[in-house]
Every structure is written in C-alpha cells, then in structure tokens.
mmCIF file of C-alpha atoms in Angstrom:
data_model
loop_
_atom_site.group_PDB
_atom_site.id
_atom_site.type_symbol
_atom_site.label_atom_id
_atom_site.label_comp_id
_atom_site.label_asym_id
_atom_site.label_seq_id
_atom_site.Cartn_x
_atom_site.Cartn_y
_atom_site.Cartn_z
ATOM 1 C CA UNK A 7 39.345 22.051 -57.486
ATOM 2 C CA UNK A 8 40.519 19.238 -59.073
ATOM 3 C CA UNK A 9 41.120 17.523 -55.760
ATOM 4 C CA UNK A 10 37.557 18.053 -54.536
ATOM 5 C CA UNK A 11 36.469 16.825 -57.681
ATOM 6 C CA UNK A 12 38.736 13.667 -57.143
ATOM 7 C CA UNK A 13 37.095 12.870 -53.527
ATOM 8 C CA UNK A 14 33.566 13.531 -54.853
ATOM 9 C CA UNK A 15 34.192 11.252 -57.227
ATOM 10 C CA UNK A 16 35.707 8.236 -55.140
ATOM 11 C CA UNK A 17 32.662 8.754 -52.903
ATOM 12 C CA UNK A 18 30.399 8.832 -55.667
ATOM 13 C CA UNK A 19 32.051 5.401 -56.655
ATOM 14 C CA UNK A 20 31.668 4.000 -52.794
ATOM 15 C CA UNK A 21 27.993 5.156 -52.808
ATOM 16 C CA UNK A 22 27.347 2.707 -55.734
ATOM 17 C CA UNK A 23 29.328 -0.310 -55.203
ATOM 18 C CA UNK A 24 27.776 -0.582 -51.880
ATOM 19 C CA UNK A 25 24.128 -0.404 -53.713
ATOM 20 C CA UNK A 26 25.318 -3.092 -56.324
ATOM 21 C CA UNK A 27 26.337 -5.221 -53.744
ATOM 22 C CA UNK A 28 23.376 -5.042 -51.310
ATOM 23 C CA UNK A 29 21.820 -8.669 -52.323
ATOM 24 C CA UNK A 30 24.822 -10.159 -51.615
ATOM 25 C CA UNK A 31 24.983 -9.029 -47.888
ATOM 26 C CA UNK A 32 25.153 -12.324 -46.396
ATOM 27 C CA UNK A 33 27.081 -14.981 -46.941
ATOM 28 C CA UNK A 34 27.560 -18.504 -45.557
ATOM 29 C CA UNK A 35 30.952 -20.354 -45.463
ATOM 30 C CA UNK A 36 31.338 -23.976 -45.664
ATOM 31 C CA UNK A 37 33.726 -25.483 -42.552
ATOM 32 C CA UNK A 38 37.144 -26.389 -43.246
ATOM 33 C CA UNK A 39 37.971 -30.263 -43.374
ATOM 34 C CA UNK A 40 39.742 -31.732 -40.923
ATOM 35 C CA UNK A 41 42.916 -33.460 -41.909
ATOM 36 C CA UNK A 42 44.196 -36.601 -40.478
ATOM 37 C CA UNK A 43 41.009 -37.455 -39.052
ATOM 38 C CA UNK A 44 38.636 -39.661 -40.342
ATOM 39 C CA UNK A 45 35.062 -40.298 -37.931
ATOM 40 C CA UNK A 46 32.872 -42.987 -39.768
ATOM 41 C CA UNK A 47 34.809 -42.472 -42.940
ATOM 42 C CA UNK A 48 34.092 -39.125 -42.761
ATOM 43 C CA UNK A 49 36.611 -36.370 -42.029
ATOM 44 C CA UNK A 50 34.731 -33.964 -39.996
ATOM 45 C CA UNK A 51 34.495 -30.277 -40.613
ATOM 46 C CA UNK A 52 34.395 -27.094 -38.423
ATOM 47 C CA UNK A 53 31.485 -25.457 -37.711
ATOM 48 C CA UNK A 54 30.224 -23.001 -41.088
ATOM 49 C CA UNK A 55 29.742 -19.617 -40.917
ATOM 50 C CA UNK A 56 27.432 -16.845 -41.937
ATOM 51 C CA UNK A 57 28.774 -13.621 -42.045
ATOM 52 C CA UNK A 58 26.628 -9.834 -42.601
ATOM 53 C CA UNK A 59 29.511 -8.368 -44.872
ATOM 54 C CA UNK A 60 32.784 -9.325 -42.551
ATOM 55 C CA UNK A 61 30.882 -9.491 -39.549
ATOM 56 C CA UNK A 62 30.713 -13.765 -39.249
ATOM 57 C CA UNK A 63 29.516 -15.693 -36.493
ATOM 58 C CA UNK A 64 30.032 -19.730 -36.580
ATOM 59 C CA UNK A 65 26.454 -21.734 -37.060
ATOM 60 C CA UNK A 66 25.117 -24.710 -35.784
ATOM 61 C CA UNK A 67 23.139 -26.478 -38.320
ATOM 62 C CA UNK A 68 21.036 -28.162 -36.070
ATOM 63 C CA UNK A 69 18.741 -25.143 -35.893
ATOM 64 C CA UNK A 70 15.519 -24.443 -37.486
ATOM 65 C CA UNK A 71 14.344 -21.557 -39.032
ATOM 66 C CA UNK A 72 10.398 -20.815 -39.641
ATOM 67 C CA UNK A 73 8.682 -23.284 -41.784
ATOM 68 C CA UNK A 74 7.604 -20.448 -44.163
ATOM 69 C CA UNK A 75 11.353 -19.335 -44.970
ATOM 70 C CA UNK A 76 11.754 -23.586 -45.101
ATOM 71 C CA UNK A 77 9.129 -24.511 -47.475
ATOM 72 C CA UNK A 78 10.062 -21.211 -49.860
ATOM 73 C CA UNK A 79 13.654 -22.242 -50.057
ATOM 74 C CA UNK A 80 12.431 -26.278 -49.850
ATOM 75 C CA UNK A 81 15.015 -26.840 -47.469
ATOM 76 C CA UNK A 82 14.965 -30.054 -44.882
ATOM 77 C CA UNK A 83 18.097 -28.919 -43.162
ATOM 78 C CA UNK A 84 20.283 -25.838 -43.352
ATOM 79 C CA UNK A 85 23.274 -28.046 -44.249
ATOM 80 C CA UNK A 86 25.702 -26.098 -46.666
ATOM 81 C CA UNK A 87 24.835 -28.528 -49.267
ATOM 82 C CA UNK A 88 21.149 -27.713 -48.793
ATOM 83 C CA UNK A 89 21.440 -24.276 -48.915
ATOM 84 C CA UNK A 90 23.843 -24.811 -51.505
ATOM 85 C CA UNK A 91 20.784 -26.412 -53.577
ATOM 86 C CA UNK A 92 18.246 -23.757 -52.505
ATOM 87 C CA UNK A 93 16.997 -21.220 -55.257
ATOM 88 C CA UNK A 94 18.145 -17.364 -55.161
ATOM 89 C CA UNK A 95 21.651 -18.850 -53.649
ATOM 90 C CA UNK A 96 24.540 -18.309 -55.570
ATOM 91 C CA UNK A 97 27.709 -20.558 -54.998
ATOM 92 C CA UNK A 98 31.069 -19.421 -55.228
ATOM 93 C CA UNK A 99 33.772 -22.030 -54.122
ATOM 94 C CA UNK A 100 33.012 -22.685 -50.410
ATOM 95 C CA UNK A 101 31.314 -19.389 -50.223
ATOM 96 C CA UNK A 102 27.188 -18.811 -50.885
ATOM 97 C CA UNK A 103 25.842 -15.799 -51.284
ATOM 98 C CA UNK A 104 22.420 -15.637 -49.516
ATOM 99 C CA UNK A 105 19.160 -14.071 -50.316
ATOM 100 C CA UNK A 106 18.592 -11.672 -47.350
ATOM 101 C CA UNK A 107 15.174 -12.728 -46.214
ATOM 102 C CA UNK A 108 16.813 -16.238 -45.488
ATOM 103 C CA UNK A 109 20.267 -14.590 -44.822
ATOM 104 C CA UNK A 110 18.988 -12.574 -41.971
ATOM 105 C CA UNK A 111 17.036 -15.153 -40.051
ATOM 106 C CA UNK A 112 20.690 -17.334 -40.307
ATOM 107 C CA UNK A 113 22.703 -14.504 -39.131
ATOM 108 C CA UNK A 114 20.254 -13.431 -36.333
ATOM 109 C CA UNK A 115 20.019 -17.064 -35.210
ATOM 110 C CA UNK A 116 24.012 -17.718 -35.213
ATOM 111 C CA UNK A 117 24.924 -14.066 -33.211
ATOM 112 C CA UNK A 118 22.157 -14.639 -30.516
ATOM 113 C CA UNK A 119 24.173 -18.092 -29.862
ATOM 114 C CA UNK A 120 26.928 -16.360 -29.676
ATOM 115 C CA UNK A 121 25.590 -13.825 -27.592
ATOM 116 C CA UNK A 122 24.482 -16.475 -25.043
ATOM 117 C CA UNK A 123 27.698 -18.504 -25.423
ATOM 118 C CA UNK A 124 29.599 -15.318 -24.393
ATOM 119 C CA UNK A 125 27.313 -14.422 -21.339
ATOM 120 C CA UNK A 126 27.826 -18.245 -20.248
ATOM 121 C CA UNK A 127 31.190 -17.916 -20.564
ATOM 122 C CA UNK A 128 31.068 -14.456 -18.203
ATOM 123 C CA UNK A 129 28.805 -15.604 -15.560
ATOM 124 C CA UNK A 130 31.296 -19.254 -15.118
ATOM 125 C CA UNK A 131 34.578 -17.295 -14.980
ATOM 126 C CA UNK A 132 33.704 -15.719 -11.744
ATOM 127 C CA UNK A 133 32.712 -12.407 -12.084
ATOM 128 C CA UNK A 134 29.628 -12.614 -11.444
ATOM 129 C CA UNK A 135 26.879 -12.614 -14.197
ATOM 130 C CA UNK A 136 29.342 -11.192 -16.090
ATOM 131 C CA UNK A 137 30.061 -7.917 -14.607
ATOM 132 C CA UNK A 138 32.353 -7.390 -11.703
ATOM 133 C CA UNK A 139 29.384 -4.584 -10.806
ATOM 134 C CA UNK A 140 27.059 -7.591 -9.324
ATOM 135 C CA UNK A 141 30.456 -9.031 -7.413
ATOM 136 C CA UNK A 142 30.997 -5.299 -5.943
ATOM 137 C CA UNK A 143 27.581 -4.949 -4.861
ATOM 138 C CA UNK A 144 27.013 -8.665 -2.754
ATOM 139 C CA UNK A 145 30.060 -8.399 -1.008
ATOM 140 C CA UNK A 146 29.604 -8.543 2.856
ATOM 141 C CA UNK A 147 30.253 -5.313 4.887
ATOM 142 C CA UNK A 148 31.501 -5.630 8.562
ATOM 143 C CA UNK A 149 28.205 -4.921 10.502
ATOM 144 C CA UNK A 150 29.410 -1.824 13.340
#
C-alpha cells in the first residue's frame, strides 16, 4: 500500500510541475561566440535557437513574423537582444523564456526550415525526392 501510495504521489507531483511550467514552454537561446574570429570587429555567433521544451531547432533571424505579434511585442527584428527587450520575456543568462503566442509562431517558423532544409538535403543526395520509393519506381525495364 505504501508503495502505491508512493507512485501516486510522484505522479501527482509530475502532473503539477508540468502545469507550473506551461508558460515557460518555449525558449530561445542566444548563439555561442565565436572565438578567434573577429568579422568587422565583431566576433560572429552561431545561429540561436528556439526550443518547445528540449525539442530546439536553430533560427534565422532574418524572418518575419505577423505584424500583429510585431507591433504587440514592439519588436523591429527578432534579434535575441530584441526579444530580449520585448515585454512578457523573461531572461535568464543566454536563455529567454517566451510567451507562447510569440513562442509558437518562432518555433513553427524555425522547424518548417528545417523541415525544408532536410527534404533539400534528401532530394540532392540521390535518392530521389528523398525516398528510394520514387528511384525504384522510374527505373527502366527491358522492353520483351
């Protein structure tokens, strides 16, 4: 009994920690500094991150996100330090803890670009659109 009570109890505990947690789903990480190298004066960085709990997916700042989202956050870019500056964000070292309206749209944005860079990467590497299926099926037959 007491060992049933013990499990109930740990997944009582699991049950709420994931609750307290759920406004800090996503999260963006700042690039790591290059060392050594210095472009303009300027060591560069790797590309950041945003991650849905340890799910990350690098992101290119470049991107846009609706104006809306833009104009609620007044954000210009999505720059670290920008998003840094945004209201609702919490910063924590290189780490900020994103509000999940704006935390989805990032994440959604940074795993369909990965998403494309992977088929890319499939259909150049010869198999054919990515599947050795499409390969199978366009091969020539000897005609009898």
């Amino acid at each position: 009994m007491k060992f049933l009570s013990a499990i109930l109890s740990v997944l009582f505990f699991l049950s709420v920690s994931q609750v307290a947690v759920a406004d800090t789903t996503y999260s963006f990480i700042q690039g790591k500094k290059w060392k050594g190298v210095k472009i303009g004066g300027k060591a560069p960085r790797s590309l950041d991150s945003v991650c849905r709990h340890d799910v990350c997916y690098q992101f290119k700042t470049f991107r846009s996100i609706p104006r809306e989202l833009m104009k609620k956050y007044d954000l210009k870019t999505l720059s670290f330090d920008q998003l840094a500056a945004a209201p609702g964000v919490q910063r924590k070292g290189n780490r900020l803890s994103l509000p999940d309206d704006l935390g989805s749209v990032i994440y959604r944005m940074a795993f369909w670009d990965y998403m494309r860079e992977f088929r890319e990467d499939n259909s150049l590497s010869g198999r054919g659109h990515g599947s050795g299926i499409h390969f199978f099926f366009n091969a020539t037959l000897p005609i009898e």
